Amino acid sequence: MNDITRYLAGRVTTGGMNRREFMGRAMAAGVTLAAASQLYATSASAQAPKKGGSLKLGLEGGAATDSIDPAKATSQVMFTAVRTWGDTLVETHPETRAPVPSLAESWSPSPDAKTWTFKIRKGVQFHDGKEMTTDDVVATLKRHSDSKTESGAAGVLKSIKSIENKSGDLVVTLDSGNADLPAIFTDYHLVIQPNGGVDAPNAGIGTGAYKVKSFEPGVRMTFEKNTSDWRSDRGYVETVEIITMNDATARIAALSSGQVQFINRVDPKTVPLLTRAPTVQLLTTSGGGHYVFIMHCDKAPFDNNDLRMALKLSIDREEMVKRILGGYGKVGNDFPINDTYALFPEGIEQRSYDPDKAKFHFKKSGHSGSVLLRTSEVAFPGAVDASVLFQQSAKKAGIDIEIKREPGDGYWSNVWNVQPFSASYWGSRATQDQFYSGAYLSSADWNDTRFKNEKFDKLLITARGELDEAKRREMYREMAVLVRDEGGTILPMFNDFV
């Protein structure tokens, strides 16, 4: 079995490809009809989940500063952990990306989309045996939306005017219309906790498929099956262990030896080696996740837009997709939205590598000397190599980028969102509004580029309540251009998940 057929078989196993598509692509790759039929049957039969056993995950992205409080989840390890023990009101459909019921059974808006009523599921128990109530939901949302909160979801909840329990229903009133409110409630920070987590935010008590058994920040986290889970279509294994493995070589060795059954952030350069092992299955999917170099627009020398533009023009995006992603991704255009999002603004000119224009803007900026870029392998797979490529391409434009490699432990608390120029990563969000509200609105708590633009803010608020999709798409286009041309985001590539 070659790399192509391994990939196709993996898509079938995970339900990502039907028989017709598989047969067509397999035979196009030179597989005979008989062999393709047999391979499809074998792969399809592997879709049926088996109960029992244990699952061990070796994940990059953890640190000693990790907190089990979902409000403070900032690393890949904690994103995964929170989803393991907690549930949100609404989930995202894995294929359509539409919001679907979870702890909220249904919802309905007022005609102006300012008032939303959510029917809360009954008969759901927390891990401590107490029944979840609408009051717990109200308390959770109030904790994350409070003006003094430290929650990463605060930015997307700022428009909430009131949160109430009315006859057992959750009623949320906004200061302006928002057609995307159900999608906002899929945010991983917003897992429902007893009394909202006010009393014990770090207890790890939720309604998820697994209970927290132990937690060592930056080391490991163990879970045991929740025998009172309200859902029967999950929780197939008895125990789950998440092990922090920030070293890529260690992750690959652990997977190859069977120490763990799943790893994340696979460096595309290692794919040929991994797929030679008969027990290893490669899973890939496209998404809105992207690798970035972020500049603080309010700190010198990055407070000069000509300097920011010079750096954006001095990066070879095609080369990065080829050498860093191994082709598993697409070039970015310096705004965080791609065609996986609804109402994607098409027709925006693709920015390309142009050392002459970069040199022009660099000279116009008046800056002399080097710029310091901080990077680490925990920022994204291949981040250090990507930084070196950036350094090399910028040099052709007469720009000297000095690279400082930071340790992985503490990167997300000491470098990202702290230092003015660094490598980073953003995952996808349910909607454009959710992404922009959380990271690009002037008042957003996770505005890691310090981008503050009054026109952008007004467009975002107006688009949020606009029910006409054509008008909304055009506003999203204007917003994308503003971020692309004036923001502090250098976005060379959208990564496939490998």
Coordinates of C-alpha atoms in Angstrom, one line a residue:
M1 CA 0.0 0.0 0.0
N2 CA 1.5 3.4 -1.0
D3 CA 1.1 6.8 0.6
I4 CA -1.9 7.7 -1.6
T5 CA -3.9 4.5 -0.9
R6 CA -3.0 4.7 2.8
Y7 CA -4.4 8.2 2.8
L8 CA -7.6 7.2 0.9
A9 CA -8.1 4.2 3.2
G10 CA -7.8 6.5 6.2
R11 CA -10.4 8.8 4.9
V12 CA -12.9 5.9 4.5
T13 CA -12.1 4.6 8.0
T14 CA -12.9 8.0 9.5
G15 CA -16.1 8.4 7.4
G16 CA -14.6 11.2 5.3
M17 CA -15.1 9.5 1.9
N18 CA -17.8 7.5 0.3
R19 CA -17.4 4.4 -1.9
R20 CA -17.8 6.2 -5.2
E21 CA -15.2 8.8 -4.4
F22 CA -12.8 6.2 -3.0
M23 CA -13.1 3.9 -6.0
G24 CA -12.5 6.8 -8.5
R25 CA -9.5 8.2 -6.7
A26 CA -8.0 4.7 -6.0
M27 CA -8.2 3.6 -9.6
A28 CA -6.9 6.9 -10.8
A29 CA -3.8 6.1 -8.6
G30 CA -3.3 2.8 -10.4
V31 CA -5.2 0.5 -8.1
T32 CA -7.1 -2.3 -9.9
L33 CA -10.9 -2.5 -9.5
A34 CA -10.7 -5.8 -7.5
A35 CA -8.0 -4.4 -5.2
A36 CA -9.8 -1.1 -4.7
S37 CA -13.1 -3.0 -3.8
Q38 CA -11.3 -5.1 -1.3
L39 CA -9.5 -2.2 0.3
Y40 CA -12.7 -0.2 0.5
A41 CA -14.5 -3.1 2.3
T42 CA -11.7 -3.5 4.8
S43 CA -11.5 0.2 5.5
A44 CA -15.2 0.7 5.8
S45 CA -15.5 -2.2 8.3
A46 CA -13.0 -0.5 10.5
Q47 CA -15.4 2.4 11.0
A48 CA -17.4 0.5 13.6
P49 CA -16.1 1.7 17.0
K50 CA -15.1 -0.9 19.5
K51 CA -15.8 -0.4 23.2
G52 CA -13.3 -0.9 26.0
G53 CA -9.6 -0.5 26.5
S54 CA -7.7 2.7 26.9
L55 CA -6.6 5.7 24.7
K56 CA -3.3 7.5 25.1
L57 CA -2.7 10.7 23.3
G58 CA 0.7 12.4 22.9
L59 CA 0.0 16.0 22.3
E60 CA 2.2 19.1 21.7
G61 CA 1.1 22.3 23.3
G62 CA 1.1 21.7 27.0
A63 CA 3.0 23.7 29.6
A64 CA 3.6 23.8 33.4
T65 CA 1.4 27.0 33.4
D66 CA -1.7 25.1 32.1
S67 CA -4.9 25.5 34.1
I68 CA -7.8 23.1 34.2
D69 CA -10.1 26.1 34.5
P70 CA -11.8 26.2 31.0
A71 CA -11.9 30.0 31.2
K72 CA -8.1 30.0 31.1
A73 CA -7.5 27.3 28.5
T74 CA -4.9 28.5 26.0
S75 CA -3.0 25.5 24.9
Q76 CA -3.8 22.6 22.5
V77 CA -3.5 20.1 25.4
M78 CA -6.1 22.0 27.5
F79 CA -8.4 22.5 24.5
T80 CA -8.5 18.8 24.2
A81 CA -8.8 18.1 27.9
V82 CA -11.7 20.5 28.4
R83 CA -13.6 18.8 25.6
T84 CA -12.9 15.5 27.2
W85 CA -14.6 16.3 30.5
G86 CA -17.0 19.1 29.6
D87 CA -19.9 19.9 27.3
T88 CA -21.0 23.2 25.8
L89 CA -24.6 24.2 25.1
V90 CA -24.1 23.8 21.4
E91 CA -21.7 21.8 19.2
T92 CA -20.4 22.2 15.7
H93 CA -21.4 19.6 13.1
P94 CA -18.1 18.0 11.9
E95 CA -19.0 18.3 8.2
T96 CA -21.4 21.2 7.7
R97 CA -20.0 23.3 10.6
A98 CA -23.5 24.2 11.5
P99 CA -24.4 24.6 15.2
V100 CA -26.2 21.5 16.5
P101 CA -27.8 20.7 19.9
S102 CA -25.8 19.6 22.9
L103 CA -26.8 20.6 26.5
A104 CA -29.3 22.9 24.8
E105 CA -31.9 20.9 23.0
S106 CA -33.1 23.7 20.8
W107 CA -33.2 27.5 20.4
S108 CA -35.1 30.3 18.8
P109 CA -34.4 34.0 18.2
S110 CA -36.6 37.0 18.3
P111 CA -37.2 38.7 14.9
D112 CA -34.4 41.1 15.5
A113 CA -32.0 38.4 16.8
K114 CA -31.5 40.3 20.0
T115 CA -33.3 37.9 22.3
W116 CA -32.6 34.1 22.2
T117 CA -34.4 31.4 24.1
F118 CA -32.6 28.0 24.7
K119 CA -34.4 24.9 25.9
I120 CA -32.0 23.2 28.3
R121 CA -31.7 19.5 28.3
K122 CA -33.1 17.8 31.4
G123 CA -31.8 14.7 33.2
V124 CA -28.1 15.5 32.8
Q125 CA -25.8 14.8 35.7
F126 CA -22.6 16.5 36.6
H127 CA -19.7 14.2 37.5
D128 CA -20.3 14.8 41.2
G129 CA -23.9 13.3 40.9
K130 CA -25.7 16.6 41.0
E131 CA -28.3 17.4 38.2
M132 CA -27.4 20.1 35.8
T133 CA -30.0 22.9 35.9
T134 CA -30.6 26.1 33.9
D135 CA -29.2 28.0 36.9
D136 CA -25.8 26.3 36.3
V137 CA -25.9 27.4 32.7
V138 CA -26.8 31.0 33.7
A139 CA -23.9 31.1 36.2
T140 CA -21.5 29.7 33.6
L141 CA -22.3 32.3 31.0
K142 CA -22.3 35.1 33.6
R143 CA -18.8 34.1 34.9
H144 CA -17.4 34.1 31.3
S145 CA -19.1 37.4 30.4
D146 CA -18.4 39.4 33.6
S147 CA -16.5 42.6 33.1
K148 CA -13.7 41.3 35.4
T149 CA -13.5 37.9 33.9
E150 CA -10.2 36.4 32.7
S151 CA -12.0 34.1 30.3
G152 CA -10.8 33.7 26.8
A153 CA -14.4 33.8 25.7
A154 CA -15.0 37.3 27.1
G155 CA -14.5 38.9 23.7
V156 CA -17.3 37.0 22.0
L157 CA -19.7 37.6 24.8
K158 CA -19.4 41.3 25.2
S159 CA -22.7 42.0 23.5
I160 CA -24.7 40.1 26.1
K161 CA -27.0 42.5 28.0
S162 CA -28.7 40.0 30.3
I163 CA -28.7 36.2 31.0
E164 CA -31.8 34.8 32.7
N165 CA -33.6 31.6 33.8
K166 CA -37.2 32.0 32.7
S167 CA -39.4 29.1 33.6
G168 CA -36.5 26.7 33.0
D169 CA -35.4 28.2 29.7
L170 CA -32.2 30.1 29.2
V171 CA -33.0 33.6 27.8
V172 CA -30.1 35.7 26.5
T173 CA -30.7 39.3 25.6
L174 CA -28.1 41.1 23.5
D175 CA -27.5 44.8 23.0
S176 CA -27.6 44.2 19.3
G177 CA -28.7 41.5 17.0
N178 CA -26.5 38.5 16.4
A179 CA -27.5 35.7 14.1
D180 CA -24.5 33.7 15.2
L181 CA -25.2 33.4 18.9
P182 CA -25.7 29.6 18.9
A183 CA -22.4 29.2 17.1
I184 CA -20.7 31.4 19.7
F185 CA -21.9 29.0 22.4
T186 CA -19.8 26.2 20.9
D187 CA -16.6 28.0 22.2
Y188 CA -14.5 25.5 24.1
H189 CA -14.2 27.8 27.1
L190 CA -17.9 27.7 27.7
V191 CA -18.3 24.2 29.1
I192 CA -21.1 24.1 31.7
Q193 CA -19.9 23.7 35.3
P194 CA -21.7 23.4 38.6
N195 CA -22.7 27.0 39.6
G196 CA -20.8 28.1 36.6
G197 CA -17.4 27.2 38.1
V198 CA -17.7 30.2 40.4
D199 CA -17.0 28.1 43.5
A200 CA -14.4 25.7 42.1
P201 CA -13.2 26.6 38.6
N202 CA -10.4 24.2 38.7
A203 CA -12.4 21.1 39.9
G204 CA -12.8 19.7 36.4
I205 CA -16.4 18.7 37.1
G206 CA -18.6 18.8 34.0
T207 CA -21.0 16.6 32.1
G208 CA -18.6 15.1 29.6
A209 CA -17.9 11.5 28.6
Y210 CA -15.0 11.3 31.0
K211 CA -14.2 12.3 34.6
V212 CA -10.9 13.9 35.5
K213 CA -8.8 11.5 37.6
S214 CA -5.5 13.3 37.8
F215 CA -3.8 16.5 36.4
E216 CA -0.1 17.4 36.3
P217 CA 0.2 20.6 34.4
G218 CA 2.6 20.3 31.5
V219 CA 3.0 16.5 32.1
R220 CA -0.1 14.4 31.9
M221 CA -3.8 14.3 32.5
T222 CA -5.8 11.1 33.1
F223 CA -9.5 10.4 32.8
E224 CA -12.0 7.6 33.6
K225 CA -15.3 6.9 31.9
N226 CA -18.3 8.7 33.1
T227 CA -20.8 5.8 33.7
S228 CA -23.7 8.3 34.0
D229 CA -23.0 10.0 30.7
W230 CA -26.2 11.4 29.1
R231 CA -25.0 10.4 25.7
S232 CA -24.6 6.8 24.4
D233 CA -22.7 7.6 21.2
R234 CA -19.4 8.5 22.8
G235 CA -17.0 7.3 25.6
Y236 CA -16.1 4.1 23.9
V237 CA -12.8 3.5 25.8
E238 CA -12.6 3.1 29.6
T239 CA -9.7 5.4 30.2
V240 CA -8.0 8.3 28.5
E241 CA -4.6 9.7 29.1
I242 CA -3.3 12.9 27.6
I243 CA 0.5 13.2 27.8
T244 CA 2.3 16.4 27.0
M245 CA 5.0 15.8 24.4
N246 CA 6.3 19.0 23.0
D247 CA 9.2 17.3 21.3
A248 CA 8.3 16.2 17.8
T249 CA 10.8 13.3 17.7
A250 CA 9.5 12.0 21.0
R251 CA 5.9 12.1 19.7
I252 CA 6.8 10.1 16.6
A253 CA 8.8 7.6 18.6
A254 CA 5.9 7.2 21.1
L255 CA 3.4 6.6 18.3
S256 CA 5.7 4.2 16.4
S257 CA 6.4 2.1 19.5
G258 CA 2.8 2.0 20.6
Q259 CA 3.3 4.1 23.7
V260 CA 0.5 6.3 22.5
Q261 CA -2.3 5.8 19.9
F262 CA -2.6 9.3 18.7
I263 CA -0.4 12.3 18.2
N264 CA -1.1 15.8 16.9
R265 CA 0.9 18.4 15.0
V266 CA 2.6 15.9 12.7
D267 CA 5.4 17.6 10.8
P268 CA 4.6 16.9 7.1
K269 CA 8.3 16.2 6.6
T270 CA 7.9 13.0 8.7
V271 CA 4.8 11.7 6.9
P272 CA 6.8 9.4 4.5
L273 CA 8.5 7.8 7.5
L274 CA 5.4 7.4 9.6
T275 CA 3.3 5.9 6.8
R276 CA 5.8 3.1 6.3
A277 CA 4.7 1.6 9.6
P278 CA 1.7 -0.8 9.0
T279 CA 0.1 0.2 12.3
V280 CA 0.1 3.9 11.7
Q281 CA -2.8 5.6 9.9
L282 CA -2.5 9.1 8.6
L283 CA -5.6 11.3 9.0
T284 CA -5.8 14.7 7.3
T285 CA -8.5 17.3 6.8
S286 CA -8.6 20.9 5.7
G287 CA -9.8 23.6 8.0
G288 CA -9.5 27.2 9.1
G289 CA -6.4 26.7 11.3
H290 CA -3.4 28.8 10.3
Y291 CA 0.2 29.5 11.1
V292 CA 1.1 33.1 11.7
F293 CA 3.8 35.6 12.6
I294 CA 2.1 38.3 14.7
M295 CA 3.2 41.9 15.2
H296 CA 2.0 44.3 17.9
C297 CA 0.6 47.3 16.0
D298 CA 1.0 49.5 19.0
K299 CA 4.7 48.8 19.7
A300 CA 7.7 50.2 17.8
P301 CA 8.9 49.4 15.2
F302 CA 5.7 47.5 14.3
D303 CA 3.5 50.5 14.9
N304 CA 4.5 51.6 11.4
N305 CA 2.3 50.2 8.7
D306 CA 5.0 50.5 6.1
L307 CA 7.2 48.2 8.2
R308 CA 4.4 45.7 8.6
M309 CA 3.7 45.8 4.9
A310 CA 7.4 45.3 4.1
L311 CA 7.4 42.1 6.3
K312 CA 4.2 40.8 4.7
L313 CA 5.7 41.3 1.2
S314 CA 9.0 39.7 2.2
I315 CA 7.6 36.2 3.0
D316 CA 7.6 33.5 0.4
R317 CA 4.2 31.8 1.0
E318 CA 4.4 29.2 -1.7
E319 CA 7.8 28.1 -0.5
M320 CA 6.5 27.7 3.0
V321 CA 3.5 25.6 2.0
K322 CA 5.8 23.4 0.0
R323 CA 8.6 23.1 2.6
I324 CA 6.9 23.5 5.9
L325 CA 3.5 21.9 5.2
G326 CA 4.8 19.4 2.6
G327 CA 1.8 20.5 0.5
Y328 CA -0.7 19.8 3.2
G329 CA -2.2 23.2 3.2
K330 CA -2.8 26.4 1.2
V331 CA -1.2 29.9 1.1
G332 CA -2.7 32.6 3.3
N333 CA -3.5 36.2 2.5
D334 CA -2.9 38.0 5.8
F335 CA -6.5 37.7 7.1
P336 CA -7.7 34.7 9.2
I337 CA -10.6 33.5 7.0
N338 CA -10.5 30.9 4.2
D339 CA -13.1 29.1 2.1
T340 CA -14.0 26.7 4.9
Y341 CA -16.1 29.6 6.4
A342 CA -19.6 30.5 5.3
L343 CA -19.7 33.8 3.5
F344 CA -16.1 33.7 2.6
P345 CA -15.2 36.9 0.8
E346 CA -13.9 35.9 -2.6
G347 CA -12.0 38.0 -5.1
I348 CA -9.5 39.6 -2.8
E349 CA -6.1 39.8 -4.5
Q350 CA -3.6 37.2 -3.3
R351 CA -0.5 38.8 -1.7
S352 CA 2.6 37.2 -3.1
Y353 CA 6.3 37.4 -2.4
D354 CA 7.7 40.7 -3.8
P355 CA 11.1 41.7 -2.5
D356 CA 11.2 44.9 -4.5
K357 CA 7.9 46.2 -3.0
A358 CA 9.1 45.0 0.4
K359 CA 12.3 47.0 0.0
F360 CA 10.3 50.1 -1.0
H361 CA 8.0 49.9 2.1
F362 CA 10.9 49.1 4.4
K363 CA 12.8 52.2 3.2
K364 CA 9.6 54.3 3.6
S365 CA 9.2 53.1 7.2
G366 CA 12.4 54.8 8.2
H367 CA 13.4 51.8 10.3
S368 CA 17.1 50.8 10.3
G369 CA 18.6 47.7 11.8
S370 CA 17.1 44.3 12.4
V371 CA 13.8 43.2 13.8
L372 CA 13.6 40.4 16.5
L373 CA 11.4 37.4 15.8
R374 CA 10.7 35.0 18.7
T375 CA 9.8 31.5 17.8
S376 CA 9.5 27.9 19.2
E377 CA 8.5 24.5 17.9
V378 CA 5.4 24.7 20.1
A379 CA 4.1 27.7 18.1
F380 CA 3.3 25.3 15.2
P381 CA 5.0 22.3 13.6
G382 CA 8.1 23.5 11.8
A383 CA 7.9 27.0 13.3
V384 CA 11.6 27.3 13.7
D385 CA 12.3 26.2 10.1
A386 CA 9.6 28.6 8.9
S387 CA 11.2 31.4 10.8
V388 CA 14.5 30.7 9.1
L389 CA 12.8 30.6 5.7
F390 CA 11.2 34.0 6.5
Q391 CA 14.6 35.3 7.5
Q392 CA 16.1 34.1 4.2
S393 CA 13.4 35.5 2.0
A394 CA 13.4 38.9 3.9
K395 CA 17.1 39.2 3.4
K396 CA 16.6 39.4 -0.3
A397 CA 14.5 42.5 0.4
G398 CA 17.2 44.0 2.5
I399 CA 15.4 43.2 5.8
D400 CA 17.4 41.7 8.6
I401 CA 15.3 39.4 10.8
E402 CA 17.0 38.2 14.0
I403 CA 15.6 35.0 15.3
K404 CA 15.4 34.0 19.0
R405 CA 14.4 30.4 19.7
E406 CA 12.4 30.3 22.9
P407 CA 11.8 27.2 25.1
G408 CA 8.5 25.5 24.6
D409 CA 7.6 25.5 28.3
G410 CA 6.0 28.8 29.0
Y411 CA 5.9 30.0 25.4
W412 CA 2.1 30.7 25.5
S413 CA 2.4 32.7 28.7
N414 CA 5.7 34.5 28.4
V415 CA 6.1 35.1 24.6
W416 CA 2.8 34.8 22.7
N417 CA 0.6 37.9 23.3
V418 CA 3.5 39.4 25.3
Q419 CA 6.4 40.0 22.9
P420 CA 5.8 42.3 19.9
F421 CA 6.9 39.9 17.1
S422 CA 6.5 36.1 17.4
A423 CA 5.3 32.9 15.7
S424 CA 1.9 31.6 16.6
Y425 CA -1.0 29.5 15.6
W426 CA -4.7 29.9 15.5
G427 CA -7.3 27.2 15.2
S428 CA -10.6 27.6 13.4
R429 CA -13.8 29.1 14.8
A430 CA -17.4 28.4 14.1
T431 CA -18.0 31.7 12.3
Q432 CA -16.2 34.7 10.9
D433 CA -17.9 36.9 13.5
Q434 CA -16.6 34.6 16.3
F435 CA -13.1 34.8 15.1
Y436 CA -13.0 38.5 14.5
S437 CA -14.8 39.3 17.7
G438 CA -12.4 37.2 19.7
A439 CA -9.1 38.3 18.1
Y440 CA -9.5 41.4 15.9
L441 CA -12.1 43.7 17.6
S442 CA -10.3 46.6 19.3
S443 CA -11.6 45.5 22.7
A444 CA -11.1 41.7 22.2
D445 CA -9.2 40.0 25.0
W446 CA -7.2 37.9 22.6
N447 CA -6.3 40.7 20.2
D448 CA -2.7 39.4 20.0
T449 CA -1.7 41.9 17.2
R450 CA -3.2 45.0 19.1
F451 CA -5.1 45.8 15.9
K452 CA -7.4 48.6 16.7
N453 CA -9.5 50.1 13.8
E454 CA -12.7 52.0 14.3
K455 CA -14.0 51.3 10.8
F456 CA -13.4 47.6 11.3
D457 CA -15.2 47.6 14.6
K458 CA -18.3 49.3 13.1
L459 CA -18.4 46.9 10.2
L460 CA -18.1 43.9 12.5
I461 CA -21.0 45.1 14.7
T462 CA -23.2 45.9 11.7
A463 CA -22.4 42.6 9.9
R464 CA -23.3 40.7 13.1
G465 CA -26.9 41.7 13.0
E466 CA -27.4 41.8 9.2
L467 CA -29.7 39.1 7.9
D468 CA -29.1 39.7 4.2
E469 CA -26.3 37.4 3.4
A470 CA -25.2 39.3 0.3
K471 CA -24.8 42.5 2.3
R472 CA -23.1 40.6 5.1
R473 CA -20.6 39.0 2.7
E474 CA -19.6 42.4 1.3
M475 CA -19.0 43.7 4.8
Y476 CA -16.8 40.7 5.6
R477 CA -14.9 41.5 2.5
E478 CA -14.2 45.0 3.6
M479 CA -13.1 43.7 7.0
A480 CA -10.8 41.2 5.5
V481 CA -9.1 43.9 3.4
L482 CA -8.6 46.1 6.4
V483 CA -7.0 43.3 8.4
R484 CA -4.9 42.3 5.3
D485 CA -3.6 45.7 4.5
E486 CA -3.4 47.4 8.0
G487 CA -3.3 44.6 10.5
G488 CA -0.4 43.0 12.3
T489 CA -1.0 39.5 11.1
I490 CA 1.4 37.8 8.7
L491 CA -0.5 34.7 7.6
P492 CA 1.6 32.7 5.1
M493 CA -0.4 29.4 5.3
F494 CA -3.5 27.6 6.3
N495 CA -2.6 24.1 7.5
D496 CA -4.4 20.9 6.9
F497 CA -4.7 18.9 10.1
V498 CA -2.3 15.9 9.9

